[in-house]
XYZ file of C-alpha atoms in Angstrom:
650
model
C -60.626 26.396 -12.227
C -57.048 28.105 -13.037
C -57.245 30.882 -14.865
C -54.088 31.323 -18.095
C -52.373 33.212 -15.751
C -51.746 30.237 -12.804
C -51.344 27.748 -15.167
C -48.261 29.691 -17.246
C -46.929 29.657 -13.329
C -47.626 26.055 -12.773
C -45.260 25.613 -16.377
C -42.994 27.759 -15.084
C -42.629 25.602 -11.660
C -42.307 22.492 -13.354
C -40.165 23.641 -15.869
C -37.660 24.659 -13.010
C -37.691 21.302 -11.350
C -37.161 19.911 -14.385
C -33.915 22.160 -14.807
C -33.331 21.343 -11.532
C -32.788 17.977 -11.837
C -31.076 17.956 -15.053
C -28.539 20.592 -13.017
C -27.985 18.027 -10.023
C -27.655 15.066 -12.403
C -24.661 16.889 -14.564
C -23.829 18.144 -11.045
C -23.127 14.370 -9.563
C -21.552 12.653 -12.921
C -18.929 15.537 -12.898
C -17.903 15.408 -9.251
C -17.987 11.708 -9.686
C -15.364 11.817 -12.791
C -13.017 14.097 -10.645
C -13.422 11.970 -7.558
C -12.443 9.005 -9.463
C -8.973 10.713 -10.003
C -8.413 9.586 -6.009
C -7.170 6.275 -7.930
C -4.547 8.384 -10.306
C -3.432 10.032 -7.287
C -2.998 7.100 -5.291
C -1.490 4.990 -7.127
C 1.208 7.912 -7.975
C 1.698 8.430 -4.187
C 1.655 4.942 -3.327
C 4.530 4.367 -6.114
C 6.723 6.796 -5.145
C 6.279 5.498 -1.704
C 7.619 2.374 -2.463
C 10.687 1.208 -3.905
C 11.281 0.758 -7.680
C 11.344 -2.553 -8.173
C 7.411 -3.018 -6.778
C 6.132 0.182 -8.846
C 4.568 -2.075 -11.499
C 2.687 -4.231 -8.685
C 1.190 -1.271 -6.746
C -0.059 0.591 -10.080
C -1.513 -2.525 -10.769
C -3.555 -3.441 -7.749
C -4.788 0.141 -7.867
C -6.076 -0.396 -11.438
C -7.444 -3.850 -10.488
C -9.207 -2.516 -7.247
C -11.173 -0.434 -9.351
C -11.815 -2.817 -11.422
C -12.733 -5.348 -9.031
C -14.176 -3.184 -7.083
C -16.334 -1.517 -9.507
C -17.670 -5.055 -10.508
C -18.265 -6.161 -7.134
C -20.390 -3.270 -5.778
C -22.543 -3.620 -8.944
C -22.703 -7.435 -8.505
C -24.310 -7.054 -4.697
C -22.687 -3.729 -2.632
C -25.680 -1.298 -5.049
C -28.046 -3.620 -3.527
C -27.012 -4.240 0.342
C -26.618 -0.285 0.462
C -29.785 0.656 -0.846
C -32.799 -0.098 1.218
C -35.331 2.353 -0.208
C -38.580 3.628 1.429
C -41.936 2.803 -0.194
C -44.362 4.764 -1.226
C -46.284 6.865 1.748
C -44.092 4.530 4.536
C -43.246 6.934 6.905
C -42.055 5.084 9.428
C -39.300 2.518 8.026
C -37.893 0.126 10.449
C -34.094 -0.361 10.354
C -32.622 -3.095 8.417
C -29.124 -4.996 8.865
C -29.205 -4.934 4.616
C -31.145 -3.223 1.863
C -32.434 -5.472 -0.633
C -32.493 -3.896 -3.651
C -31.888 -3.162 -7.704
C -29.838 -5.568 -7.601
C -27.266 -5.526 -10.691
C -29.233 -3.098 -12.009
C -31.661 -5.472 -14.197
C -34.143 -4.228 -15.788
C -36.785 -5.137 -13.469
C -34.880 -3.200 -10.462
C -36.596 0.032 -11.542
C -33.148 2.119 -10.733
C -33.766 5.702 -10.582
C -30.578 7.443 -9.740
C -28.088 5.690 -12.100
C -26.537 9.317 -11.163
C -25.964 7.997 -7.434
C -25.002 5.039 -8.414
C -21.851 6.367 -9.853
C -20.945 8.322 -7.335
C -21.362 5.754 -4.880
C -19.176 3.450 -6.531
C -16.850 6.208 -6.696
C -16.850 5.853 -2.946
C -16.673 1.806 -2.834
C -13.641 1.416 -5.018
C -11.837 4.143 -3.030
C -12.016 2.116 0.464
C -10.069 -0.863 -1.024
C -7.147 2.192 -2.502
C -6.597 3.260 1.002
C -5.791 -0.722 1.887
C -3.791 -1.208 -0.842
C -0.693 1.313 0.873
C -1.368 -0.685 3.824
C -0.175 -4.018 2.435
C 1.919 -3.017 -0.697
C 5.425 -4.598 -1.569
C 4.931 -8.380 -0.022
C 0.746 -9.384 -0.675
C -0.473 -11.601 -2.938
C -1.658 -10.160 -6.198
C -4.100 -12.404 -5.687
C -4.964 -12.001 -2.312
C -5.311 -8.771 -3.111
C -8.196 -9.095 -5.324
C -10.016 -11.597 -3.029
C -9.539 -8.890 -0.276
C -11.207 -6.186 -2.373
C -14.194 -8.558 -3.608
C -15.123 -9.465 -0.230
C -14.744 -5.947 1.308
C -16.375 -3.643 -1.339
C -18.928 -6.007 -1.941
C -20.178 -6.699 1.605
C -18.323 -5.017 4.319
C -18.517 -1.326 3.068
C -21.559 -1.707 1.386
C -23.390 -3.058 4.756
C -21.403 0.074 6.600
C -22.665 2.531 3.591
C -26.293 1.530 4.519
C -26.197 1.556 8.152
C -25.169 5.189 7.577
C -26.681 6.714 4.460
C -29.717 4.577 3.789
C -33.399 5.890 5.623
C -34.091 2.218 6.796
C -29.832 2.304 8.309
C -28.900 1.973 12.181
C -26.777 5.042 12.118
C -28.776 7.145 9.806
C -32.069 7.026 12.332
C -29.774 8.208 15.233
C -29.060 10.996 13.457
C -24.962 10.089 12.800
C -23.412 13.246 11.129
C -21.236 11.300 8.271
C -21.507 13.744 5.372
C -18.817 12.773 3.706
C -18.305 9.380 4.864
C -15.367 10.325 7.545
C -16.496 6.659 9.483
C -18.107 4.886 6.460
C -14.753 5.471 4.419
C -11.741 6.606 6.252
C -12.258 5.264 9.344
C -13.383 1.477 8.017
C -10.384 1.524 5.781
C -7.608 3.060 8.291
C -9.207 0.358 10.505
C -9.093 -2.609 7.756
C -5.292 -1.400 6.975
C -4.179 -1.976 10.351
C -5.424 -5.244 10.568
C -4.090 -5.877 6.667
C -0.526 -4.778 7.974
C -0.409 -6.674 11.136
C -1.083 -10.060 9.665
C 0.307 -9.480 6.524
C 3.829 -8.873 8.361
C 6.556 -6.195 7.370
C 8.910 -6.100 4.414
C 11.878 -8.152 4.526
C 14.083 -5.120 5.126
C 11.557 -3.126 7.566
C 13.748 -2.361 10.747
C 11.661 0.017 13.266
C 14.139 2.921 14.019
C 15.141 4.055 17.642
C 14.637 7.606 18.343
C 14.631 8.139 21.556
C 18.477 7.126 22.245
C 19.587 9.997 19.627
C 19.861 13.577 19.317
C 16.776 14.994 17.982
C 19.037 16.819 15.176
C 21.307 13.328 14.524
C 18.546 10.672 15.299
C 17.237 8.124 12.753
C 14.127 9.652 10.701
C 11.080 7.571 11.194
C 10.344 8.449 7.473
C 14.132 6.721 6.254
C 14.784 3.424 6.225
C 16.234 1.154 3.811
C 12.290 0.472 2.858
C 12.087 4.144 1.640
C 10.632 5.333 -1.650
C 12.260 5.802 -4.549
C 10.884 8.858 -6.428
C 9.337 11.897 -4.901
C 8.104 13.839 -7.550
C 5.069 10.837 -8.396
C 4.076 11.157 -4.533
C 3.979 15.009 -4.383
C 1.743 14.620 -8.288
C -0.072 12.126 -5.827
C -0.632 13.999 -3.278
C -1.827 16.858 -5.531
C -3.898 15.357 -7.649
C -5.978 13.889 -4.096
C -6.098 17.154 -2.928
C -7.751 18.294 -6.238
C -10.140 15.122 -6.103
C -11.249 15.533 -2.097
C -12.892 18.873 -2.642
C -15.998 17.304 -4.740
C -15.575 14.016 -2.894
C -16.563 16.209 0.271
C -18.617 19.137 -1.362
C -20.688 16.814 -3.746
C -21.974 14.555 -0.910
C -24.879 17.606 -0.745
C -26.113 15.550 -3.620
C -27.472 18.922 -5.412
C -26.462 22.366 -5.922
C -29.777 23.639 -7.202
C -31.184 26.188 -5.040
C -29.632 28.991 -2.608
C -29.172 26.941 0.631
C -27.501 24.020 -1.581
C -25.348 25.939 -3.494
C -23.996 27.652 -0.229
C -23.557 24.193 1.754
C -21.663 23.536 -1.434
C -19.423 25.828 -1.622
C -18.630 26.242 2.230
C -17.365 22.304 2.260
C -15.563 23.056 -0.425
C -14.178 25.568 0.662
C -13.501 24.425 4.417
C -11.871 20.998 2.766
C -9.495 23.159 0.797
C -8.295 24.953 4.062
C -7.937 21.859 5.857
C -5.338 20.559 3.567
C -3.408 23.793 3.900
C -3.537 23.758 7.651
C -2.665 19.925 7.603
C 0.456 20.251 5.696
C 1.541 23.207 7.526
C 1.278 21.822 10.947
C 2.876 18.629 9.746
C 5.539 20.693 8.335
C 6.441 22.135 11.934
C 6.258 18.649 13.332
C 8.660 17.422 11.486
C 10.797 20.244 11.670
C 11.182 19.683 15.368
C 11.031 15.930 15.167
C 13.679 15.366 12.370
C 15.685 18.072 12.270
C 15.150 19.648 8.425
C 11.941 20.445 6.662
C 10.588 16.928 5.635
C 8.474 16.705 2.533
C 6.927 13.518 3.257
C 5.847 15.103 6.506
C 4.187 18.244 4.881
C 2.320 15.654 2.282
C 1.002 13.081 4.689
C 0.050 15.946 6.504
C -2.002 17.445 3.862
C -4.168 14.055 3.268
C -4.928 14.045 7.114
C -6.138 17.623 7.352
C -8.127 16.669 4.406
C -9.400 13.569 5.853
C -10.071 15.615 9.319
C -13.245 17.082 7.701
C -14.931 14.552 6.050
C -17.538 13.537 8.358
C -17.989 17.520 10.131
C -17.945 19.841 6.918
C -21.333 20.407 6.713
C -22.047 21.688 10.654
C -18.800 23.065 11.850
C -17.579 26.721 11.260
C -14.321 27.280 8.588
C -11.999 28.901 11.526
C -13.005 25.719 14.159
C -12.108 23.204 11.167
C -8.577 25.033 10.386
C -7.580 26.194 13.485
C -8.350 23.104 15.746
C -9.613 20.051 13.881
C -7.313 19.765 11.247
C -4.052 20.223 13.725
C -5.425 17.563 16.248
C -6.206 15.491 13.253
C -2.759 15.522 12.451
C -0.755 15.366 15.950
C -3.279 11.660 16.326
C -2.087 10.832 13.362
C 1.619 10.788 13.729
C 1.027 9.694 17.023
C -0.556 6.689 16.195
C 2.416 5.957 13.330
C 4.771 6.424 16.138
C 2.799 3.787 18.744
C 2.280 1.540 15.288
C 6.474 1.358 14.412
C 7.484 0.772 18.237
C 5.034 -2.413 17.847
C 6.582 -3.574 14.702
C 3.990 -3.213 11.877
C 4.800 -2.213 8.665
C 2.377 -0.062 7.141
C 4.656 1.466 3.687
C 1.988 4.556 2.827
C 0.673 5.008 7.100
C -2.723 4.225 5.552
C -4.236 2.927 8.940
C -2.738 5.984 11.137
C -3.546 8.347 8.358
C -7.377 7.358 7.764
C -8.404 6.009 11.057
C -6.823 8.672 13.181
C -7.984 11.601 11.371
C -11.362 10.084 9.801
C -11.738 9.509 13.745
C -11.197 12.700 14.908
C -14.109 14.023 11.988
C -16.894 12.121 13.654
C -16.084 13.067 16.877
C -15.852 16.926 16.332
C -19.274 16.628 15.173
C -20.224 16.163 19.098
C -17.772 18.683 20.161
C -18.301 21.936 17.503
C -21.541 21.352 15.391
C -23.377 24.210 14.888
C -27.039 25.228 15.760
C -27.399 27.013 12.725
C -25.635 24.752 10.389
C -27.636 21.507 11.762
C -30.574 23.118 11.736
C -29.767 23.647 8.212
C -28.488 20.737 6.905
C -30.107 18.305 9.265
C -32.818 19.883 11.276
C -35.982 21.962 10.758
C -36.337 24.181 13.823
C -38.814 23.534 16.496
C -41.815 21.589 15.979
C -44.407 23.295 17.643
C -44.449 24.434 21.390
C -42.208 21.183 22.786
C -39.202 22.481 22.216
C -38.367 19.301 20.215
C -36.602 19.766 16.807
C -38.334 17.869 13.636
C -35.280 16.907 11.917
C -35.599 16.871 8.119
C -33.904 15.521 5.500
C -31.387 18.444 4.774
C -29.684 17.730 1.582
C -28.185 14.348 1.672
C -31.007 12.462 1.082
C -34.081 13.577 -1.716
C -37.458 13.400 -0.317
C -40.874 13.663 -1.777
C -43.084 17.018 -1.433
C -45.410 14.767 0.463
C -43.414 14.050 2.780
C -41.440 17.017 3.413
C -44.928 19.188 4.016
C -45.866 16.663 6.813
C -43.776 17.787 9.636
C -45.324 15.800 12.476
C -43.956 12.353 11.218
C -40.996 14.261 9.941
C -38.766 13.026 13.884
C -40.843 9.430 13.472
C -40.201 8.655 9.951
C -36.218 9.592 9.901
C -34.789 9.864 13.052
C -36.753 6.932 14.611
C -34.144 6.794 18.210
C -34.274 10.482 18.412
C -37.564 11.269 18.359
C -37.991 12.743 21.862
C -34.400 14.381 21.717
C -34.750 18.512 22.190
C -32.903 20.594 19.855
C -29.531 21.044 21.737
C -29.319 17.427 22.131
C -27.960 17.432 18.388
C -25.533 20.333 18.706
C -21.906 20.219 19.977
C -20.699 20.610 23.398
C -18.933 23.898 22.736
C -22.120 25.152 21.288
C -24.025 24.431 24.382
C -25.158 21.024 23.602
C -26.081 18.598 26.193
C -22.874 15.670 24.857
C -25.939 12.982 23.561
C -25.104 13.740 20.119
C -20.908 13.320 21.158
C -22.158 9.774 22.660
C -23.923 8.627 19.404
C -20.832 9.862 16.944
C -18.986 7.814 19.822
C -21.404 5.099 19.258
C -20.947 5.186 15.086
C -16.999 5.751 15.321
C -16.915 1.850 17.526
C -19.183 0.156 15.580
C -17.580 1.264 12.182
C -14.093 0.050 13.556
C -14.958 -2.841 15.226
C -17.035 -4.462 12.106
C -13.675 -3.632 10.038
C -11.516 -5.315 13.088
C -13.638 -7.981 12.819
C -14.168 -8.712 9.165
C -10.424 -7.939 8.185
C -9.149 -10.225 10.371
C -11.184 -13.239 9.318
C -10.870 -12.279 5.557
C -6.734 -11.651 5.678
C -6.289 -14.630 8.645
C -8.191 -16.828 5.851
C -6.069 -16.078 3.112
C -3.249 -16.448 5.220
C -4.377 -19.820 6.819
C -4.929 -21.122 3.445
C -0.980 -19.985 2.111
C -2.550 -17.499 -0.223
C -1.604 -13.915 1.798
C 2.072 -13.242 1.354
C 4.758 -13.775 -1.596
C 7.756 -15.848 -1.401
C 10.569 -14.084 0.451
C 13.145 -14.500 -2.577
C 10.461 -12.838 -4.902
C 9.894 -10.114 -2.419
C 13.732 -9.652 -2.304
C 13.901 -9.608 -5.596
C 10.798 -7.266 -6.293
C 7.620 -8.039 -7.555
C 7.852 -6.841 -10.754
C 10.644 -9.180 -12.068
C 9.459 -12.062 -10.515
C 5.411 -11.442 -10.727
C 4.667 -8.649 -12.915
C 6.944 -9.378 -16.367
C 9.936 -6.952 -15.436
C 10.719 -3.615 -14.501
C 8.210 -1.017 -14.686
C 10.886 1.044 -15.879
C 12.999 0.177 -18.916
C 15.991 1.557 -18.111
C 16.329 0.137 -14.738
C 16.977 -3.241 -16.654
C 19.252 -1.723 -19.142
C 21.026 -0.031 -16.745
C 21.470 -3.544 -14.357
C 22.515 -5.372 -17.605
C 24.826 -2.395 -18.301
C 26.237 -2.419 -14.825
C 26.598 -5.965 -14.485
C 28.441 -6.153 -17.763
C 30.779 -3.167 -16.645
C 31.644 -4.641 -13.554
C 32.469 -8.016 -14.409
C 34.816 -6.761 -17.270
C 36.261 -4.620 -14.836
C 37.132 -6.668 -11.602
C 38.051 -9.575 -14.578
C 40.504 -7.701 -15.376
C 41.651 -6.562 -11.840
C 41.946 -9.822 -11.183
C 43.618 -10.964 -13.673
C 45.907 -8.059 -13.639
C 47.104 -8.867 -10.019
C 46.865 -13.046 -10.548
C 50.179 -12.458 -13.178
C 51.747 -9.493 -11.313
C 51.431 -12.266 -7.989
C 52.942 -15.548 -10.349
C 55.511 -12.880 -11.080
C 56.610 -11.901 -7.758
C 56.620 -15.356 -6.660
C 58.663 -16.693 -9.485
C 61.129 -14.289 -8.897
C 61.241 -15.381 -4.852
C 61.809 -18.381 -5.757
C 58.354 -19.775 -4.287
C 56.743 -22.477 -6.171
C 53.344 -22.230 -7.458
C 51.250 -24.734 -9.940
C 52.593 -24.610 -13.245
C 50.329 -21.794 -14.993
C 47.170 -22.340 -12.627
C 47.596 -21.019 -9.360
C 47.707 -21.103 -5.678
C 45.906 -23.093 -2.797
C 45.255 -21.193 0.076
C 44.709 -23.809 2.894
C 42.935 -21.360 5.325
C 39.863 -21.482 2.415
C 38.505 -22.299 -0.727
C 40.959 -22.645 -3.727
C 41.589 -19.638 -5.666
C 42.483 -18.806 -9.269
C 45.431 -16.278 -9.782
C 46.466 -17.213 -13.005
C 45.922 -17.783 -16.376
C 44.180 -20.304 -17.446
C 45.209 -23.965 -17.711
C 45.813 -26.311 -20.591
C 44.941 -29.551 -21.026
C 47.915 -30.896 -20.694
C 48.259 -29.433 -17.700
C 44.866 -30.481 -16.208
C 45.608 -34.317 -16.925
C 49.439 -33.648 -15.688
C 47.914 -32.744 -12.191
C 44.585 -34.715 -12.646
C 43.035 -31.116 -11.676
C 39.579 -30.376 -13.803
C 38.354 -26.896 -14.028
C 34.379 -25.746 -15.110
C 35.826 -22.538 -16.747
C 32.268 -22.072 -18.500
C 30.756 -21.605 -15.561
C 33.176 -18.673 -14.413
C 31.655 -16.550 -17.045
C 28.536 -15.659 -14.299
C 29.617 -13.589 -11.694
C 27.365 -15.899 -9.501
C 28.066 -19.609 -9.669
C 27.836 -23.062 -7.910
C 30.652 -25.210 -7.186
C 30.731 -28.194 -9.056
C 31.919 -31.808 -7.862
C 33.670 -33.560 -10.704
C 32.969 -37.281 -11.091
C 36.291 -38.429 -12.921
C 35.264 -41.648 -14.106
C 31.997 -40.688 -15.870
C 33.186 -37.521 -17.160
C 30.557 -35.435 -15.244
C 30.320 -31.871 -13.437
C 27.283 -32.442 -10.257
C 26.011 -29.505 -9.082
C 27.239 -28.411 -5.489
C 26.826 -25.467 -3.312
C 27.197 -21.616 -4.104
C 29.985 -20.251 -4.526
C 32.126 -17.107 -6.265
C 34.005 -16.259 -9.032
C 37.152 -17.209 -7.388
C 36.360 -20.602 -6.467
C 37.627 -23.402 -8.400
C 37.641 -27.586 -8.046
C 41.086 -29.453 -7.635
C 41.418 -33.314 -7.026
C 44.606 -33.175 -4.753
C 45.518 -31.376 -1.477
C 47.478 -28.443 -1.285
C 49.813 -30.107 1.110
C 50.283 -33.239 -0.903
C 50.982 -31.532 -4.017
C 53.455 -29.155 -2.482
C 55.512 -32.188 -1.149
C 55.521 -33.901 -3.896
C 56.480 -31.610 -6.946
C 59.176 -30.082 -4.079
C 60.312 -33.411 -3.845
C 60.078 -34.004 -7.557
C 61.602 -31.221 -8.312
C 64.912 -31.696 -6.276
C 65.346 -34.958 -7.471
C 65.019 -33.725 -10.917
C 67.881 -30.992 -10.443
C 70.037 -34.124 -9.233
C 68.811 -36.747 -11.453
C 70.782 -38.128 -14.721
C 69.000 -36.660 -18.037
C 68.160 -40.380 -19.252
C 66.543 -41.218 -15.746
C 63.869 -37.882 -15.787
C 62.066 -39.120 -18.446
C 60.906 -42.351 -16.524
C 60.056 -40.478 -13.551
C 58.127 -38.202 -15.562
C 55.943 -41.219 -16.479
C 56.057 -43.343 -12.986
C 55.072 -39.711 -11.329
C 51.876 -39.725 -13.263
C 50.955 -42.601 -12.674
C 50.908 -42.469 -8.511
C 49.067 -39.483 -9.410
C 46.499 -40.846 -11.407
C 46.289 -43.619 -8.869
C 46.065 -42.296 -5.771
C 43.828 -39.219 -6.635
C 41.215 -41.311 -8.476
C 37.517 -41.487 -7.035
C 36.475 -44.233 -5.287
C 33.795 -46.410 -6.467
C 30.779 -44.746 -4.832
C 31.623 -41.515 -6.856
C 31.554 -39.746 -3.898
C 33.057 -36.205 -4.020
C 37.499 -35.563 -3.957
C 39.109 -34.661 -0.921
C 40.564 -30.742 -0.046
């Protein structure tokens, strides 16, 4: 029987793991709340990315992939990622799928609504990272579709194959902490597919480098598809920076306790470095690449070293992760952009270089510089007894019951079921004397995470654009999504200023021309050179052209000519083929301002009014009159349509 004494300490113990778990609640649901700024900064970097006449469509698909998203992982990705262990099971066999709380009814007994949060958190960022991928020229639509399918099933089967006790990659041990494959690597991969069959931009023209001087040649980074305002991507690229830290250090799921507060704050701490390194090696590369200190270089370069960490943060040393991973996170990733624009594909924010190549490089250092005492920490439990073999434990990414933690012999059999005969230095890194089986099974995870996002990319994006749904008309995309999709400019005084340019200019050149159409009649009169009677010349070599004032119409029956005047207003216009006899203007072909319709020949009217015209100098006062009258006439006559209304001859 306790005595008062054990009892107070059994209080005491409780009460801590009560406090405990209150901490590592609050803990999750304010990491989660920063981590869901990734969208803000996003959809800032993605619009400044882009040009301004598509900034209203990209800040809207990143709202709606949240939104969408968020509803589709609660509909069925909480569900397909879950795959919980029963009571006293100790020994789970690995599932494809997990199978439940599904939609969190009230029968699902949910327990972690916590987790759930952050985990969505997670889901609605992998369809963000596509979004920069496809941006300026997909379907709104499409769009939505894409995100439904691929937060709903594709990354939620991928989350449980990696996170879940009854997952593939989880019982082979897969170092993912911070979902470097399950994220970065599905998306990057998902992006590249997205871009490929998607197509690029009307105006996307892959530079040549290699025939220029490296100070004179054509930037990769400027093209006539370049972004329009670089302040929202460096606010962007900021506020991910801010956002990554949790994403990364709150994967430990807890900060309660000594070992989990330091795990904590070295990922934190480690991500935050990356990003500096990142930037700063990116910096130099483009130095030497373009010539001049790029910005866009030292900001993409900042979300790779970021990226480089995701899946290692937990088991590698700080210096290893700045000094090595994050620089060969970046050099793959601007070598993959380069190998990406020689092939032709468009991808506006380098999602698919960005996130593959340096989410790839995050699982692989795992193999190459995890450390013994960091996986025995996180992942490991030292030796279990005399063997040699380690009796890996559930670290801190994945809350297990006292039971089950005090049994240590089914500790290898119950979690990592295809490593249970592996010796301890199988699971460290090569440069930490491992023996390269743990490099083979990151391998092994990095291949199967990209091939399932190959695969299911490819038949969602080739099904959208079988069935005519994928890509927007090219005279929308030329004219910008906004305008023709969206309602209008996402910025107001981009269409005041259009109207007010528009209005400027055609006052302007109106009165140009007009200015040099009487200043020419002038000239000419003076010459001696006839021209039409107040309306102009012909130019045979071309279209008709205006260079005078306008006509009256007296003049236009004189000369049977017939001018649409009301439609020279619009600076852009369509010819217009008059039907004399019913009175009619039939639209035509496109034209310009300086077009204009005539019923007669230049020749023919030249001959005639400069025979008229000598005859009149000769002719007796009383005879002018009737020739006035019989000119008309033959005019009238032999300029008239014929009876299939059929257009007048130039």
């Amino acid at each position: 029987m306790k005595n008062g004494q054990d009892r107070r300490l059994d209080e005491l113990t409780n009460n801590f793991e009560e406090f405990c778990s209150s901490l590592d609640t609050a803990w999750l649901i304010i990491v989660s709340l920063i981590c869901f700024l990734l969208q803000a900064g996003f959809g800032l970097l993605e619009t400044g990315q882009v040009r301004s006449k598509n900034a209203k469509s990209v800040l809207l698909k990143n709202t709606f992939d949240a939104c969408a998203g968020g509803l589709a992982y609660y509909c069925s990705g909480w569900a397909l990622s879950r795959g919980g262990i029963k009571e006293n099971e100790r020994a789970p066999k690995p599932e494809f799928a997990g199978d439940e709380e599904w939609m969190l009814l009230p029968d699902a007994q949910v327990e972690s609504y916590e987790l759930f949060f952050f985990q969505l958190v997670f889901a609605t960022t992998v369809s963000t990272i596509v979004s920069g991928a496809v941006c300026e020229r997909i379907q709104f639509s499409a769009y939505i579709i894409f995100t439904i399918f691929f937060v709903g099933i594709v990354y939620s089967l991928a989350s449980h194959w990696t996170w879940s006790r009854k997952g593939y990659l989880y019982q082979a041990a897969i170092v993912d902490f911070a979902g470097g494959g399950t994220v970065h690597v599905l998306a990057g991969a998902a992006s590249l597919v997205g871009a490929a069959i998607v197509g690029p931009r009307e105006d996307f023209e892959p530079p040549i480098t290699e025939q220029n001087d490296r100070r004179n040649k054509s930037s990769i980074l400027e093209d006539r598809t370049k972004g329009h305002d670089a302040t929202l991507s460096a606010v962007g690229i900021f506020l991910i920076w801010f956002a990554l830290i949790p994403f990364n250090a709150g994967s430990a799921l807890s900060v309660c306790g000594e070992e989990a507060g330091r795990l904590t704050s070295r990922v934190a701490v480690i991500t935050l470095l990356c990003g500096c390194s990142g930037g700063s090696v990116s910096l130099i590369i483009g130095r030497f690449r373009e010539g001049y200190i790029s910005l866009e270089y030292g900001q993409l370069g900042v979300l790779a070293g970021l990226v480089s960490v995701a899946s290692c943060c937990a088991v590698v040393e700080p210096w290893c992760a700045v000094w090595i991973i994050s620089p060969l996170a970046v050099f793959l990733f601007w070598s993959i952009d380069k190998v990406q624009k020689k092939f032709g594909i468009d991808d506006p924010l380098r999602a698919s270089s960005v996130h593959w190549g340096a989410g790839a490089i995050s699982i692989l250092a795992v193999g190459f510089f995890a450390s013994p005492k960091y996986m025995s920490q996180v992942y490991l439990n030292g030796y279990d007894g005399g063997n040699n073999k380690c009796s890996p434990l559930q670290g801190l990414t994945i809350r297990l019951d006292d039971d089950f933690k005090a049994n240590q012999a089914d500790t290898a059999r119950a979690l990592y079921r295809y490593r249970r005969n592996d010796k301890c230095r199988d699971f460290y890194g090569i440069f930490y004397g491992g023996s390269g089986i743990q490099l083979a099974w990151q391998c092994a995870a990095l291949l199967l995470h990209t091939s399932f996002a190959l695969v299911t990319s490819t038949f969602i994006f080739g099904s959208l654009k079988y069935l005519d749904l994928l890509r927007v008309r090219l005279e929308d995309e030329v004219r910008g999504l906004d305008i023709t999709h969206h309602g209008g400019d996402a910025y107001a005084w981009v269409e005041v200023q259009r109207r007010m340019y528009s209005s400027v200019l055609f006052h302007f050149f109106s009165f140009i021309f007009l200015s040099i159409a009487g200043i020419t009649e002038t000239q000419r009169r003076r010459t001696g050179q006839h021209v039409f009677p107040s309306t102009g010349h012909l130019n045979s070599s071309g279209p008709p052209t205006f260079v005078g004032p306008p006509v009256t119409l007296q003049q236009q029956q004189r000369h049977g000519i017939q001018f649409d005047l009301a439609r020279m207003r619009h600076p852009s216009f369509e010819l217009a083929r008059i039907d004399e006899a019913k009175g009619t203007i039939q639209q035509g072909t496109r034209g310009d301002l300086s077009s204009l319709l005539v019923k007669r020949s230049h020749r023919s009217f030249d001959e005639e009014d400069g025979k008229n015209s000598k005859d009149d100098d000769e002719a007796p006062q009383e005879e002018r009159g009737g020739r006035e009258e019989e000119e008309h006439d033959d005019i009238t006559a032999n300029h008239s349509l014929d009876d299939s209304g059929g257009p007048p001859e130039f």
